[in-house]
Short mmCIF file of C-alpha atoms and ligand atoms in Angstrom, two decimals:
data_model
loop_
_atom_site.label_atom_id
_atom_site.label_comp_id
_atom_site.label_asym_id
_atom_site.label_seq_id
_atom_site.Cartn_x
_atom_site.Cartn_y
_atom_site.Cartn_z
CA UNK N 566 -0.22 0.09 0.55
CA UNK N 567 1.25 3.35 -0.78
CA UNK N 568 1.44 6.15 1.78
CA UNK N 569 -1.09 8.74 2.25
CA UNK N 570 0.73 12.21 2.89
CA UNK N 571 -0.32 15.86 4.42
CA UNK N 572 1.74 18.13 3.67
CA UNK N 573 0.67 21.71 5.40
CA UNK N 574 1.61 24.16 3.52
CA UNK N 575 2.12 24.48 0.03
CA UNK N 576 4.25 27.06 0.18
CA UNK N 577 7.71 27.03 -2.60
CA UNK N 578 9.09 24.41 -0.28
CA UNK N 579 5.89 22.41 0.30
CA UNK N 580 4.81 22.37 -2.50
CA UNK N 581 7.61 21.62 -4.64
CA UNK N 582 7.84 18.57 -2.54
CA UNK N 583 4.49 17.56 -3.09
CA UNK N 584 5.05 17.93 -7.06
CA UNK N 585 7.65 15.73 -6.30
CA UNK N 586 4.94 13.08 -4.66
CA UNK N 587 2.48 13.67 -6.53
CA UNK N 588 5.26 13.16 -9.56
CA UNK N 589 5.86 9.26 -8.02
CA UNK N 590 1.62 8.06 -8.31
CA UNK N 591 1.12 9.39 -4.01
CA UNK N 592 -1.67 11.12 -2.99
CA UNK N 593 -0.85 14.61 -1.65
CA UNK N 594 -3.44 15.93 0.88
CA UNK N 595 -3.08 19.49 2.39
CA UNK N 596 -5.70 22.18 3.71
CA UNK N 597 -6.19 25.35 1.87
CA UNK N 598 -7.87 26.90 4.85
CA UNK N 599 -7.25 30.95 4.88
CA UNK N 600 -4.65 30.40 2.59
CA UNK N 601 -3.64 33.16 -0.28
CA UNK N 602 -4.78 32.72 -3.50
CA UNK N 603 -0.68 31.70 -4.91
CA UNK N 604 -0.85 28.94 -2.43
CA UNK N 605 -4.05 27.70 -2.82
CA UNK N 606 -2.55 28.26 -7.40
CA UNK N 607 0.14 26.07 -6.30
CA UNK N 608 -1.72 23.47 -4.32
CA UNK N 609 -3.30 23.54 -7.53
CA UNK N 610 -0.46 22.61 -9.94
CA UNK N 611 1.64 20.29 -7.14
CA UNK N 612 -2.01 17.53 -7.58
CA UNK N 613 -2.60 18.50 -3.83
CA UNK N 614 -5.44 17.70 -2.95
CA UNK N 615 -7.41 20.10 -0.74
CA UNK N 616 -9.49 17.73 2.45
CA UNK N 617 -11.24 19.59 5.85
CA UNK N 618 -8.08 19.82 8.30
CA UNK N 619 -10.69 17.25 10.50
CA UNK N 620 -9.80 14.24 7.76
CA UNK N 621 -5.79 14.63 7.47
CA UNK N 622 -5.77 12.62 10.50
CA UNK N 623 -8.10 10.36 8.98
CA UNK N 624 -6.07 9.66 5.71
CA UNK N 625 -2.94 10.33 5.86
CA UNK N 626 0.12 8.21 6.99
CA UNK N 627 2.47 11.15 7.43
CA UNK N 628 2.13 14.60 8.11
CA UNK N 629 4.83 17.09 6.89
CA UNK N 630 4.81 20.17 8.45
CA UNK N 631 6.12 22.89 6.34
CA UNK N 632 5.39 26.70 6.68
CA UNK N 633 6.64 29.41 7.95
CA UNK N 634 9.15 28.56 11.49
CA UNK N 635 7.37 30.91 13.94
CA UNK N 636 3.78 29.18 13.23
CA UNK N 637 5.36 25.34 13.24
CA UNK N 638 4.64 25.04 17.51
CA UNK N 639 0.90 26.44 16.32
CA UNK N 640 0.45 24.03 13.57
CA UNK N 641 1.70 20.59 15.44
CA UNK N 642 -1.16 21.92 18.23
CA UNK N 643 -3.50 22.15 15.93
CA UNK N 644 -2.65 18.24 14.76
CA UNK N 645 -2.48 17.10 17.77
CA UNK N 646 -6.13 19.11 18.44
CA UNK N 647 -7.55 17.31 15.25
CA UNK N 648 -5.99 13.76 15.94
CA UNK N 649 -7.30 13.71 19.59
CA UNK N 650 -11.06 15.21 18.65
CA UNK N 651 -10.91 12.06 15.90
CA UNK N 652 -13.38 8.90 16.42
CA UNK N 653 -10.27 7.02 15.79
CA UNK N 654 -6.79 6.99 16.53
CA UNK N 655 -4.57 5.46 13.72
CA UNK N 656 -1.38 5.48 13.84
CA UNK N 657 0.41 8.76 12.27
CA UNK N 658 3.54 9.58 11.70
CA UNK N 659 4.75 13.99 11.45
CA UNK N 660 7.51 15.19 10.09
CA UNK N 661 8.36 18.46 11.35
CA UNK N 662 10.99 19.36 8.39
CA UNK N 663 11.20 24.03 9.79
CA UNK N 664 13.81 25.28 10.52
CA UNK N 665 13.12 25.28 13.89
CA UNK N 666 15.80 25.24 16.80
CA UNK N 667 16.38 21.72 18.71
CA UNK N 668 14.24 23.41 21.77
CA UNK N 669 11.60 24.04 19.52
CA UNK N 670 11.26 20.94 17.86
CA UNK N 671 11.65 18.91 21.29
CA UNK N 672 8.98 21.21 22.36
CA UNK N 673 6.83 19.84 19.28
CA UNK N 674 7.50 16.30 19.71
CA UNK N 675 6.26 16.65 23.87
CA UNK N 676 2.90 17.60 22.20
CA UNK N 677 2.57 14.33 20.60
CA UNK N 678 3.52 12.09 23.53
CA UNK N 679 1.54 10.03 25.04
CA UNK N 680 -0.12 9.69 21.37
CA UNK N 681 0.09 7.19 18.50
CA UNK N 682 1.57 10.01 16.88
CA UNK N 683 5.53 8.53 16.26
CA UNK N 684 8.55 11.55 15.43
CA UNK N 685 10.37 12.27 13.13
CA UNK N 686 12.88 15.68 13.79
CA UNK N 687 13.51 16.93 10.17
CA UNK N 688 16.00 19.90 8.32
CA UNK N 689 15.79 20.76 4.62
CA UNK N 690 19.11 22.10 3.38
CA UNK N 691 18.90 23.00 -0.30
CA UNK N 692 16.10 25.22 -2.48
CA UNK N 693 12.79 23.23 -3.65
CA UNK N 694 13.40 20.42 -5.70
CA UNK N 695 13.49 20.85 -9.39
CA UNK N 696 14.22 19.37 -12.54
CA UNK N 697 17.44 17.22 -11.41
CA UNK N 698 17.72 18.89 -8.50
CA UNK N 699 16.50 18.09 -5.07
CA UNK N 700 17.25 19.20 -0.90
CA UNK N 701 18.79 16.66 1.24
CA UNK N 702 15.58 16.40 4.55
CA UNK N 703 18.14 15.45 7.08
CA UNK N 704 16.36 13.20 9.39
CA UNK N 705 16.64 12.16 13.14
CA UNK N 706 14.51 10.36 15.75
CA UNK N 707 14.67 8.80 19.51
CA UNK N 708 16.65 5.60 19.71
CA UNK N 709 13.40 3.85 20.21
CA UNK N 710 12.01 4.82 16.85
CA UNK N 711 14.76 3.91 14.79
CA UNK N 712 12.37 1.96 12.98
CA UNK N 713 10.04 5.54 12.17
CA UNK N 714 13.59 6.67 11.16
CA UNK N 715 13.58 3.79 8.21
CA UNK N 716 10.49 4.07 6.90
CA UNK N 717 11.33 8.01 7.00
CA UNK N 718 14.27 6.92 4.67
CA UNK N 719 12.60 5.21 3.04
CA UNK N 720 10.02 7.98 1.27
CA UNK N 721 13.70 8.51 -0.67
CA UNK N 722 11.59 5.69 -3.33
CA UNK N 723 9.64 8.58 -4.15
CA UNK N 724 11.78 11.34 -5.35
CA UNK N 725 12.74 12.99 -1.63
CA UNK N 726 16.08 12.47 -0.86
CA UNK N 727 16.71 11.25 2.74
CA UNK N 728 19.63 11.32 4.24
CA UNK N 729 19.41 9.96 8.11
CA UNK N 730 21.28 11.34 11.02
CA UNK N 731 22.13 8.07 13.41
CA UNK N 732 24.69 7.21 15.58
CA UNK N 733 26.00 7.90 19.70
CA UNK N 734 23.82 10.15 20.75
CA UNK N 735 21.51 10.93 17.99
CA UNK N 736 17.88 11.62 18.57
CA UNK N 737 15.45 14.04 18.27
CA UNK N 738 16.84 17.76 17.78
CA UNK N 739 19.78 16.42 16.06
CA UNK N 740 18.59 17.53 12.10
CA UNK N 741 17.38 20.81 13.55
CA UNK N 742 20.96 21.02 15.08
CA UNK N 743 22.25 20.44 11.73
CA UNK N 744 20.20 22.93 9.87
CA UNK N 745 20.40 25.28 11.99
CA UNK N 746 24.15 25.09 11.64
CA UNK N 747 24.32 25.12 7.87
CA UNK N 748 21.12 28.16 7.74
CA UNK N 749 23.58 30.65 10.47
CA UNK N 750 26.21 29.98 7.57
CA UNK N 751 24.54 30.48 4.40
CA UNK N 752 21.31 33.09 5.68
CA UNK N 753 24.02 34.56 8.02
CA UNK N 754 26.30 35.51 6.09
CA UNK N 755 24.10 36.47 3.52
CA UNK N 756 22.56 38.95 6.27
CA UNK N 757 26.12 39.91 7.35
CA UNK N 758 26.86 41.24 3.66
CA UNK N 759 23.65 43.03 3.78
CA UNK N 760 24.00 45.06 7.52
CA UNK N 761 27.78 46.13 6.54
CA UNK N 762 26.63 47.53 2.78
CA UNK N 763 23.47 49.79 4.21
CA UNK N 764 26.20 50.93 7.24
CA UNK N 765 28.90 51.43 4.79
CA UNK N 766 26.43 53.75 2.88
CA UNK N 767 24.90 55.14 5.80
CA UNK N 768 28.07 56.33 6.97
CA UNK N 769 28.02 57.65 2.96
CA UNK N 770 27.28 56.45 -0.73
CA UNK N 771 30.73 57.31 -1.82
CA UNK N 772 31.88 54.28 1.09
CA UNK N 773 29.66 51.98 -0.05
CA UNK N 774 30.46 52.15 -3.71
CA UNK N 775 34.95 51.78 -2.00
CA UNK N 776 33.47 48.73 -0.07
CA UNK N 777 32.05 47.78 -3.82
CA UNK N 778 35.83 48.12 -5.51
CA UNK N 779 37.93 46.42 -2.19
CA UNK N 780 36.21 43.72 -2.62
CA UNK N 781 35.96 43.55 -6.29
CA UNK N 782 39.85 43.64 -5.70
CA UNK N 783 40.67 41.42 -2.67
CA UNK N 784 37.81 38.61 -2.49
CA UNK N 785 36.28 38.78 -5.45
CA UNK N 786 34.80 35.27 -4.39
CA UNK N 787 32.13 37.94 -2.04
CA UNK N 788 31.35 40.51 -4.09
CA UNK N 789 29.93 36.94 -6.35
CA UNK N 790 28.32 35.57 -4.12
CA UNK N 791 26.46 39.01 -2.38
CA UNK N 792 25.52 40.13 -6.14
CA UNK N 793 23.78 36.34 -6.07
CA UNK N 794 22.90 35.69 -2.98
CA UNK N 795 20.58 39.42 -2.12
CA UNK N 796 19.22 39.41 -4.81
CA UNK N 797 17.08 36.17 -3.98
CA UNK N 798 17.41 36.55 -0.47
CA UNK N 799 14.78 39.88 -0.68
CA UNK N 800 11.94 37.84 -1.15
CA UNK N 801 12.86 35.51 1.85
CA UNK N 802 13.88 38.11 4.17
CA UNK N 803 10.27 37.65 6.58
CA UNK N 804 11.05 33.96 7.13
CA UNK N 805 14.33 34.50 7.66
CA UNK N 806 13.25 36.49 10.82
CA UNK N 807 11.96 33.47 12.98
CA UNK N 808 14.98 31.61 11.80
CA UNK N 809 17.99 33.52 12.78
CA UNK N 810 15.41 34.45 15.42
CA UNK N 811 15.69 29.84 16.05
CA UNK N 812 19.48 29.73 15.37
CA UNK N 813 20.04 32.93 18.27
CA UNK N 814 18.11 30.78 20.73
CA UNK N 815 20.02 27.74 19.23
CA UNK N 816 23.86 28.88 19.67
CA UNK N 817 22.50 29.88 23.32
CA UNK N 818 22.94 33.75 25.15
CA UNK N 819 26.78 35.25 24.22
CA UNK N 820 27.69 33.99 21.07
CA UNK N 821 23.74 33.75 20.30
CA UNK N 822 22.95 37.85 20.67
CA UNK N 823 24.89 37.65 16.29
CA UNK N 824 22.55 36.28 15.11
CA UNK N 825 19.43 37.94 17.28
CA UNK N 826 21.45 41.09 16.14
CA UNK N 827 20.57 39.55 11.72
CA UNK N 828 16.89 38.86 12.67
CA UNK N 829 17.06 42.35 13.05
CA UNK N 830 17.98 43.38 9.94
CA UNK N 831 16.07 40.92 8.22
CA UNK N 832 12.88 42.07 10.23
CA UNK N 833 14.49 46.08 8.60
CA UNK N 834 14.76 44.33 5.17
CA UNK N 835 11.15 42.66 5.11
CA UNK N 836 9.76 46.74 6.19
CA UNK N 837 11.23 47.78 3.29
CA UNK N 838 10.19 46.28 0.59
CA UNK N 839 6.71 46.21 2.20
CA UNK N 840 7.41 50.58 2.49
CA UNK N 841 4.99 52.52 0.20
CA UNK N 842 5.98 54.83 -1.95
CA UNK N 843 7.78 57.81 -0.78
CA UNK N 844 8.20 55.86 2.46
CA UNK N 845 11.77 56.62 3.85
CA UNK N 846 12.31 52.50 4.69
CA UNK N 847 12.13 51.52 1.23
CA UNK N 848 15.43 53.13 1.16
CA UNK N 849 17.38 50.20 2.29
CA UNK N 850 16.02 47.68 -0.27
CA UNK N 851 16.90 50.71 -2.74
CA UNK N 852 20.42 50.48 -1.07
CA UNK N 853 21.14 46.93 -1.38
CA UNK N 854 19.24 46.34 -4.77
CA UNK N 855 21.84 49.25 -5.75
CA UNK N 856 24.98 47.34 -4.92
CA UNK N 857 24.05 44.35 -6.22
CA UNK N 858 23.81 47.08 -9.73
CA UNK N 859 26.72 47.79 -9.51
CA UNK N 860 29.08 44.81 -8.47
CA UNK N 861 27.04 42.99 -11.11
CA UNK N 862 28.61 45.32 -13.47
CA UNK N 863 32.04 45.23 -11.85
CA UNK N 864 32.32 41.56 -11.99
CA UNK N 865 31.49 41.55 -15.52
CA UNK N 866 34.38 44.43 -16.75
CA UNK N 867 36.76 42.20 -14.81
CA UNK N 868 36.26 38.84 -16.56
N1 NAP K 2317 12.20 27.61 0.09
C1 NAP K 2317 13.03 26.94 0.43
O1 NAP K 2317 14.71 27.20 -0.18
C2 NAP K 2317 13.47 26.68 1.96
C3 NAP K 2317 14.25 25.99 2.35
C4 NAP K 2317 15.46 25.00 3.24
C5 NAP K 2317 14.07 24.93 4.10
N2 NAP K 2317 12.84 25.32 4.52
C6 NAP K 2317 11.85 25.12 4.76
O2 NAP K 2317 10.19 25.55 4.49
C7 NAP K 2317 9.66 25.92 5.17
C8 NAP K 2317 8.08 26.64 4.41
O3 NAP K 2317 9.83 27.46 3.42
P1 NAP K 2317 8.38 28.13 2.24
O4 NAP K 2317 9.96 28.65 0.53
O5 NAP K 2317 7.82 27.30 1.14
O6 NAP K 2317 7.40 29.44 2.40
P2 NAP K 2317 6.57 30.35 1.57
O7 NAP K 2317 6.89 29.71 0.42
O8 NAP K 2317 6.78 31.62 2.24
O9 NAP K 2317 4.93 29.00 1.75
C9 NAP K 2317 4.69 29.35 3.73
C10 NAP K 2317 3.50 28.73 3.02
O10 NAP K 2317 3.26 27.90 4.23
C11 NAP K 2317 1.54 28.91 4.98
N3 NAP K 2317 1.47 29.07 5.78
C12 NAP K 2317 2.05 30.71 6.47
N4 NAP K 2317 1.49 30.34 8.05
C13 NAP K 2317 0.84 29.04 7.27
C14 NAP K 2317 -0.08 28.75 9.39
N5 NAP K 2317 -0.34 29.80 10.40
N6 NAP K 2317 -0.96 27.77 8.92
C15 NAP K 2317 -0.69 26.69 8.02
N7 NAP K 2317 -0.09 27.15 6.55
C16 NAP K 2317 0.46 28.63 6.94
C17 NAP K 2317 1.38 29.98 3.37
O11 NAP K 2317 0.54 29.73 3.23
P3 NAP K 2317 -0.78 31.21 2.18
O12 NAP K 2317 0.44 31.42 1.25
O13 NAP K 2317 -1.75 31.52 2.40
O14 NAP K 2317 0.53 32.90 3.86
C18 NAP K 2317 2.23 29.06 2.66
O15 NAP K 2317 2.28 27.99 1.92
C19 NAP K 2317 10.17 26.68 6.81
O16 NAP K 2317 10.69 26.12 7.53
C20 NAP K 2317 11.36 26.78 5.71
O17 NAP K 2317 12.45 26.94 6.14
C21 NAP K 2317 12.74 26.04 3.11
#
């Protein structure tokens, strides 16, 4: 029997994962109550079936939680409520695939204790699956759920790329810790670059131009990276606020302040993106876009 998968929600990642699974012949359920037209359209294109929320614990074998990290604990609670209120309580597996800290994911796992819902901690590294490209679902579980972890790895045959974290001491929290560490470097670096570009520009536009030329001369790979990563970061800044906060919690007091500061940066970018015409807050995004344009021209000239 093929497993039935529920994916909440059909965002950029959830819908692309769903498309992989439906292409492999699986039924993928979701619930579109309250979702935007963009999410509805992605769900439709991915072949996901919209069902009442209360049907999810009755019909799915797996629930993959793929939504903004700050909504992950509330979603787990909502699923728990639907599960415990349903007349039949079938065995169900829940994989939290969000960028949340080990502490948060342990709390989410705790939501299901005493029920027939088994838990996988998963962290997705990479962008949404597309063509020949697949992100990696790193996954860990409690030692007593080793066979559930095998089943999650078994979803590989339906198009997901799953890598289990096993071995001494591995358990719930480790897949999330890996995701936090990776994102803390990759998204942290993008945030650090944006912070310094904005600070240089605040000193004077001439300073940010001088920064650009110094990077082109002494750190060309960093300029290349800025040109590629800042434009793709802008639409995701809203989601990265919560992710930086989770990373900050993971690192702990002291050095954790680094990513707490980057959360403020992404908040600032998000505010700037949403600024209306004539609103001064819009200036930050204009500065970042201009820096990227100039960086691309400088890189092209040097080639
Ligand atoms: N995109 C990536 O490259 C990437 C890479 C690695 C990991 N991830 C992880 O994947 C997760 C989702 O990212 P994404 O890129 O798919 O985000 P996204 O494109 O912004 O989509 C978020 C989805 O969640 C829905 N949503 C928002 N609040 C919700 C709630 N309270 N309950 C149910 N659904 C809700 C949104 O619906 P509306 O449209 O109606 O708001 C949308 O469908 C995150 O945890 C992220 O860390 C993403």
